[in-house]
PDB file of C-alpha atoms in Angstrom:
ATOM      1  CA  UNK A   1     148.769 102.302 121.722  1.00 83.00           C
ATOM      2  CA  UNK A   2     150.944  99.386 122.823  1.00 83.00           C
ATOM      3  CA  UNK A   3     152.359 101.394 125.733  1.00 87.00           C
ATOM      4  CA  UNK A   4     148.771 102.187 126.672  1.00 87.00           C
ATOM      5  CA  UNK A   5     148.007  98.464 126.695  1.00 86.00           C
ATOM      6  CA  UNK A   6     151.001  97.888 128.981  1.00 87.00           C
ATOM      7  CA  UNK A   7     149.675 100.615 131.268  1.00 88.00           C
ATOM      8  CA  UNK A   8     146.275  98.901 131.389  1.00 85.00           C
ATOM      9  CA  UNK A   9     147.951  95.625 132.381  1.00 85.00           C
ATOM     10  CA  UNK A  10     149.846  97.329 135.203  1.00 85.00           C
ATOM     11  CA  UNK A  11     146.848  99.273 136.508  1.00 83.00           C
ATOM     12  CA  UNK A  12     144.132  96.636 136.114  1.00 76.00           C
ATOM     13  CA  UNK A  13     146.114  94.112 138.186  1.00 72.00           C
ATOM     14  CA  UNK A  14     145.839  96.478 141.169  1.00 75.00           C
ATOM     15  CA  UNK A  15     142.039  96.378 140.892  1.00 65.00           C
ATOM     16  CA  UNK A  16     141.751  92.592 141.124  1.00 61.00           C
ATOM     17  CA  UNK A  17     139.068  91.446 141.840  1.00 61.00           C
ATOM     18  CA  UNK A  18     137.268  94.061 139.770  1.00 60.00           C
ATOM     19  CA  UNK A  19     134.080  95.702 141.066  1.00 62.00           C
ATOM     20  CA  UNK A  20     131.364  94.728 138.554  1.00 61.00           C
ATOM     21  CA  UNK A  21     130.236  98.342 138.134  1.00 64.00           C
ATOM     22  CA  UNK A  22     133.769  99.208 136.946  1.00 71.00           C
ATOM     23  CA  UNK A  23     134.380  96.217 134.686  1.00 78.00           C
ATOM     24  CA  UNK A  24     131.160  96.114 132.634  1.00 81.00           C
ATOM     25  CA  UNK A  25     131.131  99.675 131.217  1.00 84.00           C
ATOM     26  CA  UNK A  26     134.800  99.535 130.185  1.00 83.00           C
ATOM     27  CA  UNK A  27     134.446  96.183 128.410  1.00 86.00           C
ATOM     28  CA  UNK A  28     131.240  97.331 126.685  1.00 87.00           C
ATOM     29  CA  UNK A  29     132.991 100.497 125.485  1.00 89.00           C
ATOM     30  CA  UNK A  30     135.969  98.456 124.259  1.00 89.00           C
ATOM     31  CA  UNK A  31     133.716  96.061 122.318  1.00 90.00           C
ATOM     32  CA  UNK A  32     131.676  98.929 120.907  1.00 91.00           C
ATOM     33  CA  UNK A  33     134.922 100.604 119.875  1.00 90.00           C
ATOM     34  CA  UNK A  34     135.890  97.512 117.865  1.00 90.00           C
ATOM     35  CA  UNK A  35     132.771  97.825 115.714  1.00 91.00           C
ATOM     36  CA  UNK A  36     132.891 101.619 115.403  1.00 92.00           C
ATOM     37  CA  UNK A  37     136.543 101.955 114.394  1.00 91.00           C
ATOM     38  CA  UNK A  38     136.319  98.956 112.055  1.00 91.00           C
ATOM     39  CA  UNK A  39     133.278 100.484 110.378  1.00 91.00           C
ATOM     40  CA  UNK A  40     135.100 103.819 110.016  1.00 92.00           C
ATOM     41  CA  UNK A  41     137.871 101.978 108.166  1.00 90.00           C
ATOM     42  CA  UNK A  42     135.397 100.909 105.492  1.00 89.00           C
ATOM     43  CA  UNK A  43     134.728 104.499 104.421  1.00 88.00           C
ATOM     44  CA  UNK A  44     138.227 105.949 104.663  1.00 88.00           C
ATOM     45  CA  UNK A  45     139.739 107.643 101.642  1.00 88.00           C
ATOM     46  CA  UNK A  46     143.065 108.457 103.327  1.00 91.00           C
ATOM     47  CA  UNK A  47     145.479 105.506 103.414  1.00 91.00           C
ATOM     48  CA  UNK A  48     147.273 106.469 106.636  1.00 92.00           C
ATOM     49  CA  UNK A  49     143.993 107.220 108.408  1.00 92.00           C
ATOM     50  CA  UNK A  50     142.757 103.761 107.428  1.00 93.00           C
ATOM     51  CA  UNK A  51     145.851 102.126 108.957  1.00 93.00           C
ATOM     52  CA  UNK A  52     145.581 104.257 112.110  1.00 92.00           C
ATOM     53  CA  UNK A  53     141.927 103.363 112.702  1.00 92.00           C
ATOM     54  CA  UNK A  54     142.846  99.713 112.118  1.00 91.00           C
ATOM     55  CA  UNK A  55     145.301  99.908 115.014  1.00 90.00           C
ATOM     56  CA  UNK A  56     142.656 101.413 117.292  1.00 91.00           C
ATOM     57  CA  UNK A  57     140.224  98.647 116.338  1.00 90.00           C
ATOM     58  CA  UNK A  58     142.669  95.915 117.336  1.00 90.00           C
ATOM     59  CA  UNK A  59     143.408  97.660 120.621  1.00 91.00           C
ATOM     60  CA  UNK A  60     139.714  97.415 121.499  1.00 90.00           C
ATOM     61  CA  UNK A  61     140.170  93.636 121.638  1.00 91.00           C
ATOM     62  CA  UNK A  62     143.298  94.063 123.743  1.00 92.00           C
ATOM     63  CA  UNK A  63     141.613  96.421 126.215  1.00 90.00           C
ATOM     64  CA  UNK A  64     138.622  94.125 126.684  1.00 90.00           C
ATOM     65  CA  UNK A  65     140.861  91.097 127.268  1.00 90.00           C
ATOM     66  CA  UNK A  66     143.004  92.949 129.817  1.00 89.00           C
ATOM     67  CA  UNK A  67     140.028  94.141 131.862  1.00 87.00           C
ATOM     68  CA  UNK A  68     138.618  90.594 132.116  1.00 86.00           C
ATOM     69  CA  UNK A  69     141.851  89.676 133.951  1.00 82.00           C
ATOM     70  CA  UNK A  70     142.219  85.986 133.117  1.00 86.00           C
ATOM     71  CA  UNK A  71     145.476  84.213 132.164  1.00 87.00           C
ATOM     72  CA  UNK A  72     144.195  83.526 128.646  1.00 89.00           C
ATOM     73  CA  UNK A  73     143.082  87.138 128.254  1.00 88.00           C
ATOM     74  CA  UNK A  74     146.447  88.567 129.292  1.00 89.00           C
ATOM     75  CA  UNK A  75     148.267  86.052 127.076  1.00 90.00           C
ATOM     76  CA  UNK A  76     146.131  87.014 124.084  1.00 91.00           C
ATOM     77  CA  UNK A  77     146.584  90.721 124.810  1.00 91.00           C
ATOM     78  CA  UNK A  78     150.375  90.418 124.979  1.00 90.00           C
ATOM     79  CA  UNK A  79     150.520  88.327 121.808  1.00 91.00           C
ATOM     80  CA  UNK A  80     148.251  90.636 119.826  1.00 92.00           C
ATOM     81  CA  UNK A  81     150.076  93.771 120.959  1.00 92.00           C
ATOM     82  CA  UNK A  82     153.420  92.436 119.747  1.00 92.00           C
ATOM     83  CA  UNK A  83     151.958  90.997 116.540  1.00 92.00           C
ATOM     84  CA  UNK A  84     149.962  94.059 115.599  1.00 91.00           C
ATOM     85  CA  UNK A  85     152.783  96.379 116.620  1.00 91.00           C
ATOM     86  CA  UNK A  86     154.916  94.852 113.873  1.00 93.00           C
ATOM     87  CA  UNK A  87     152.034  94.587 111.389  1.00 94.00           C
ATOM     88  CA  UNK A  88     150.817  98.159 111.843  1.00 93.00           C
ATOM     89  CA  UNK A  89     154.348  99.531 111.593  1.00 94.00           C
ATOM     90  CA  UNK A  90     154.880  97.590 108.353  1.00 94.00           C
ATOM     91  CA  UNK A  91     151.651  99.013 106.928  1.00 94.00           C
ATOM     92  CA  UNK A  92     152.748 102.568 107.750  1.00 95.00           C
ATOM     93  CA  UNK A  93     156.111 101.874 106.096  1.00 94.00           C
ATOM     94  CA  UNK A  94     154.330 100.635 102.970  1.00 93.00           C
ATOM     95  CA  UNK A  95     152.054 103.665 102.944  1.00 92.00           C
ATOM     96  CA  UNK A  96     155.111 105.901 103.150  1.00 92.00           C
ATOM     97  CA  UNK A  97     156.762 104.196 100.153  1.00 91.00           C
ATOM     98  CA  UNK A  98     153.605 104.959  98.163  1.00 88.00           C
ATOM     99  CA  UNK A  99     153.489 108.562  99.374  1.00 90.00           C
ATOM    100  CA  UNK A 100     157.150 109.237  98.525  1.00 88.00           C
ATOM    101  CA  UNK A 101     156.418 108.355  94.901  1.00 86.00           C
ATOM    102  CA  UNK A 102     152.870 109.573  94.336  1.00 85.00           C
ATOM    103  CA  UNK A 103     152.745 112.464  96.877  1.00 85.00           C
ATOM    104  CA  UNK A 104     149.158 111.611  97.768  1.00 85.00           C
ATOM    105  CA  UNK A 105     147.451 109.398 100.330  1.00 88.00           C
ATOM    106  CA  UNK A 106     144.074 109.345  98.588  1.00 86.00           C
ATOM    107  CA  UNK A 107     143.138 105.759  97.776  1.00 85.00           C
ATOM    108  CA  UNK A 108     141.331 106.605  94.544  1.00 82.00           C
ATOM    109  CA  UNK A 109     144.487 108.192  93.095  1.00 82.00           C
ATOM    110  CA  UNK A 110     147.043 105.475  93.906  1.00 82.00           C
ATOM    111  CA  UNK A 111     145.430 102.473  92.238  1.00 82.00           C
ATOM    112  CA  UNK A 112     147.237  99.920  90.117  1.00 80.00           C
ATOM    113  CA  UNK A 113     150.652 100.153  91.772  1.00 84.00           C
ATOM    114  CA  UNK A 114     151.097  96.399  91.382  1.00 83.00           C
ATOM    115  CA  UNK A 115     152.041  97.039  87.744  1.00 80.00           C
ATOM    116  CA  UNK A 116     154.786  99.468  88.739  1.00 80.00           C
ATOM    117  CA  UNK A 117     156.065  97.717  91.898  1.00 85.00           C
ATOM    118  CA  UNK A 118     155.318  93.970  91.767  1.00 87.00           C
ATOM    119  CA  UNK A 119     157.683  93.096  94.648  1.00 90.00           C
ATOM    120  CA  UNK A 120     156.201  95.831  96.837  1.00 90.00           C
ATOM    121  CA  UNK A 121     152.776  94.418  96.012  1.00 91.00           C
ATOM    122  CA  UNK A 122     153.911  91.122  97.543  1.00 93.00           C
ATOM    123  CA  UNK A 123     154.792  92.955 100.745  1.00 94.00           C
ATOM    124  CA  UNK A 124     151.357  94.581 100.719  1.00 93.00           C
ATOM    125  CA  UNK A 125     149.673  91.187 100.352  1.00 93.00           C
ATOM    126  CA  UNK A 126     151.655  89.534 103.160  1.00 93.00           C
ATOM    127  CA  UNK A 127     151.149  92.461 105.539  1.00 94.00           C
ATOM    128  CA  UNK A 128     147.417  92.659 104.870  1.00 93.00           C
ATOM    129  CA  UNK A 129     147.080  88.914 105.435  1.00 93.00           C
ATOM    130  CA  UNK A 130     148.754  89.256 108.833  1.00 93.00           C
ATOM    131  CA  UNK A 131     146.564  92.282 109.601  1.00 91.00           C
ATOM    132  CA  UNK A 132     143.433  90.186 109.088  1.00 90.00           C
ATOM    133  CA  UNK A 133     144.954  87.395 111.255  1.00 88.00           C
ATOM    134  CA  UNK A 134     145.282  84.695 108.642  1.00 89.00           C
ATOM    135  CA  UNK A 135     146.724  81.374 109.868  1.00 87.00           C
ATOM    136  CA  UNK A 136     149.358  80.520 110.924  1.00 87.00           C
ATOM    137  CA  UNK A 137     150.314  84.042 112.074  1.00 89.00           C
ATOM    138  CA  UNK A 138     150.582  84.910 115.765  1.00 91.00           C
ATOM    139  CA  UNK A 139     147.924  87.571 115.114  1.00 91.00           C
ATOM    140  CA  UNK A 140     145.460  84.698 114.813  1.00 92.00           C
ATOM    141  CA  UNK A 141     146.777  83.126 118.018  1.00 91.00           C
ATOM    142  CA  UNK A 142     146.288  86.360 119.944  1.00 91.00           C
ATOM    143  CA  UNK A 143     142.793  86.925 118.593  1.00 92.00           C
ATOM    144  CA  UNK A 144     141.730  83.347 119.352  1.00 92.00           C
ATOM    145  CA  UNK A 145     142.912  83.700 122.954  1.00 92.00           C
ATOM    146  CA  UNK A 146     141.016  86.987 123.329  1.00 93.00           C
ATOM    147  CA  UNK A 147     137.820  85.810 121.624  1.00 93.00           C
ATOM    148  CA  UNK A 148     137.803  82.644 123.756  1.00 93.00           C
ATOM    149  CA  UNK A 149     138.310  84.727 126.902  1.00 91.00           C
ATOM    150  CA  UNK A 150     135.473  87.104 126.099  1.00 91.00           C
ATOM    151  CA  UNK A 151     133.183  84.228 125.075  1.00 92.00           C
ATOM    152  CA  UNK A 152     133.861  82.535 128.416  1.00 91.00           C
ATOM    153  CA  UNK A 153     133.129  85.805 130.215  1.00 87.00           C
ATOM    154  CA  UNK A 154     129.889  86.461 128.312  1.00 86.00           C
ATOM    155  CA  UNK A 155     128.492  84.388 125.467  1.00 90.00           C
ATOM    156  CA  UNK A 156     126.898  87.253 123.448  1.00 90.00           C
ATOM    157  CA  UNK A 157     130.330  88.874 122.958  1.00 90.00           C
ATOM    158  CA  UNK A 158     130.980  86.327 120.182  1.00 92.00           C
ATOM    159  CA  UNK A 159     128.577  88.340 117.986  1.00 92.00           C
ATOM    160  CA  UNK A 160     130.574  91.558 118.347  1.00 91.00           C
ATOM    161  CA  UNK A 161     134.012  89.932 118.082  1.00 91.00           C
ATOM    162  CA  UNK A 162     132.841  87.888 115.091  1.00 92.00           C
ATOM    163  CA  UNK A 163     131.533  90.988 113.331  1.00 92.00           C
ATOM    164  CA  UNK A 164     134.769  92.818 114.145  1.00 91.00           C
ATOM    165  CA  UNK A 165     136.813  89.999 112.621  1.00 91.00           C
ATOM    166  CA  UNK A 166     134.650  90.018 109.486  1.00 92.00           C
ATOM    167  CA  UNK A 167     134.923  93.791 109.055  1.00 92.00           C
ATOM    168  CA  UNK A 168     138.705  93.610 109.623  1.00 91.00           C
ATOM    169  CA  UNK A 169     139.036  91.124 106.785  1.00 91.00           C
ATOM    170  CA  UNK A 170     136.835  93.356 104.594  1.00 92.00           C
ATOM    171  CA  UNK A 171     138.801  96.581 105.033  1.00 92.00           C
ATOM    172  CA  UNK A 172     142.148  94.771 104.775  1.00 92.00           C
ATOM    173  CA  UNK A 173     141.150  93.395 101.379  1.00 92.00           C
ATOM    174  CA  UNK A 174     139.717  96.802 100.464  1.00 90.00           C
ATOM    175  CA  UNK A 175     143.051  98.449 101.301  1.00 91.00           C
ATOM    176  CA  UNK A 176     145.002  95.938  99.214  1.00 92.00           C
ATOM    177  CA  UNK A 177     142.691  96.084  96.197  1.00 90.00           C
ATOM    178  CA  UNK A 178     142.454  99.869  96.212  1.00 88.00           C
ATOM    179  CA  UNK A 179     146.228 100.372  96.259  1.00 87.00           C
ATOM    180  CA  UNK A 180     147.413  97.485  94.074  1.00 88.00           C
ATOM    181  CA  UNK A 181     144.733  96.494  91.594  1.00 85.00           C
ATOM    182  CA  UNK A 182     143.123  98.370  88.732  1.00 77.00           C
ATOM    183  CA  UNK A 183     144.656 100.630  86.108  1.00 77.00           C
ATOM    184  CA  UNK A 184     147.404 103.011  87.139  1.00 77.00           C
ATOM    185  CA  UNK A 185     146.788 106.726  86.672  1.00 71.00           C
ATOM    186  CA  UNK A 186     148.462 108.388  83.704  1.00 71.00           C
ATOM    187  CA  UNK A 187     150.126 110.928  85.982  1.00 70.00           C
ATOM    188  CA  UNK A 188     152.096 108.108  87.640  1.00 70.00           C
ATOM    189  CA  UNK A 189     153.620 106.555  84.543  1.00 69.00           C
ATOM    190  CA  UNK A 190     157.208 107.494  85.504  1.00 75.00           C
ATOM    191  CA  UNK A 191     157.751 106.443  89.114  1.00 80.00           C
ATOM    192  CA  UNK A 192     161.137 105.992  90.812  1.00 82.00           C
ATOM    193  CA  UNK A 193     161.923 102.337  91.641  1.00 84.00           C
ATOM    194  CA  UNK A 194     161.852 100.893  95.132  1.00 85.00           C
ATOM    195  CA  UNK A 195     165.086 100.728  97.094  1.00 89.00           C
ATOM    196  CA  UNK A 196     166.874  97.942  98.937  1.00 91.00           C
ATOM    197  CA  UNK A 197     166.519  99.789 102.261  1.00 92.00           C
ATOM    198  CA  UNK A 198     162.728  99.727 101.902  1.00 91.00           C
ATOM    199  CA  UNK A 199     162.667  95.992 101.297  1.00 93.00           C
ATOM    200  CA  UNK A 200     165.067  95.482 104.211  1.00 94.00           C
ATOM    201  CA  UNK A 201     162.791  97.567 106.420  1.00 93.00           C
ATOM    202  CA  UNK A 202     159.795  95.389 105.560  1.00 93.00           C
ATOM    203  CA  UNK A 203     161.809  92.198 105.955  1.00 94.00           C
ATOM    204  CA  UNK A 204     162.755  93.254 109.484  1.00 95.00           C
ATOM    205  CA  UNK A 205     159.054  93.742 110.234  1.00 93.00           C
ATOM    206  CA  UNK A 206     157.690  90.506 108.789  1.00 93.00           C
ATOM    207  CA  UNK A 207     160.593  88.161 109.528  1.00 93.00           C
ATOM    208  CA  UNK A 208     160.036  88.312 113.328  1.00 91.00           C
ATOM    209  CA  UNK A 209     156.332  87.635 112.752  1.00 90.00           C
ATOM    210  CA  UNK A 210     157.222  84.539 110.731  1.00 88.00           C
ATOM    211  CA  UNK A 211     159.785  83.298 113.243  1.00 90.00           C
ATOM    212  CA  UNK A 212     157.457  83.808 116.211  1.00 89.00           C
ATOM    213  CA  UNK A 213     155.025  81.341 114.628  1.00 87.00           C
ATOM    214  CA  UNK A 214     157.489  78.572 115.543  1.00 87.00           C
ATOM    215  CA  UNK A 215     157.716  79.694 119.193  1.00 84.00           C
ATOM    216  CA  UNK A 216     154.864  82.042 120.169  1.00 81.00           C
ATOM    217  CA  UNK A 217     155.637  81.507 123.882  1.00 80.00           C
ATOM    218  CA  UNK A 218     158.331  84.161 123.541  1.00 81.00           C
ATOM    219  CA  UNK A 219     155.655  86.871 123.388  1.00 77.00           C
ATOM    220  CA  UNK A 220     152.651  85.167 124.995  1.00 72.00           C
ATOM    221  CA  UNK A 221     154.300  84.614 128.386  1.00 65.00           C
ATOM    222  CA  UNK A 222     153.563  80.852 128.326  1.00 58.00           C
ATOM    223  CA  UNK A 223     157.029  79.402 128.934  1.00 47.00           C
ATOM    224  CA  UNK A 224     155.837  75.997 130.079  1.00 44.00           C
TER     225      UNK A 224
END
């Protein structure tokens, strides 16, 4: 997905200025895709499918910002691609740690893992907070740049981007609550413990996100 965003940046710059009949349908499809994929996330029962559709939803924002072809739009697209690349990868790593122990990706069957893996539950919380672009993460910075760009391009887009942000927060909390809270199933009473390599893996995902908060220009392209 991120390589696809890079390809859009390279190709769309050759079409500047855009013909209106080319720009409008693509941006409308990208905005519609934000709502559709976010809504699909709300009814997912498969954990990895939920994370995958979440990535597609965020790339709808990126695609729309790239096609608008403004400095703020490209800055937001670059920032969000880097931020969500790390966040989405961390979520897949967390889903894999669950699957290695429970051998299922069904959300209804893997509830209550906070009782068995309290430290892993902390990683789930931090990663879901970055996924929903909570401050002061660079995910929020990228989304603010993109939402401002689209609002400047067309005022009604704030309705779609606002709804997309709300649904993103909803399914991120849904994913956390479904996997961590509640009572653990009796078939998962004896689970192998988490390993140092898994915590190191997640640290190497979230540590760059935390450090980039102090200097987001490294990924946004704003070196002034």
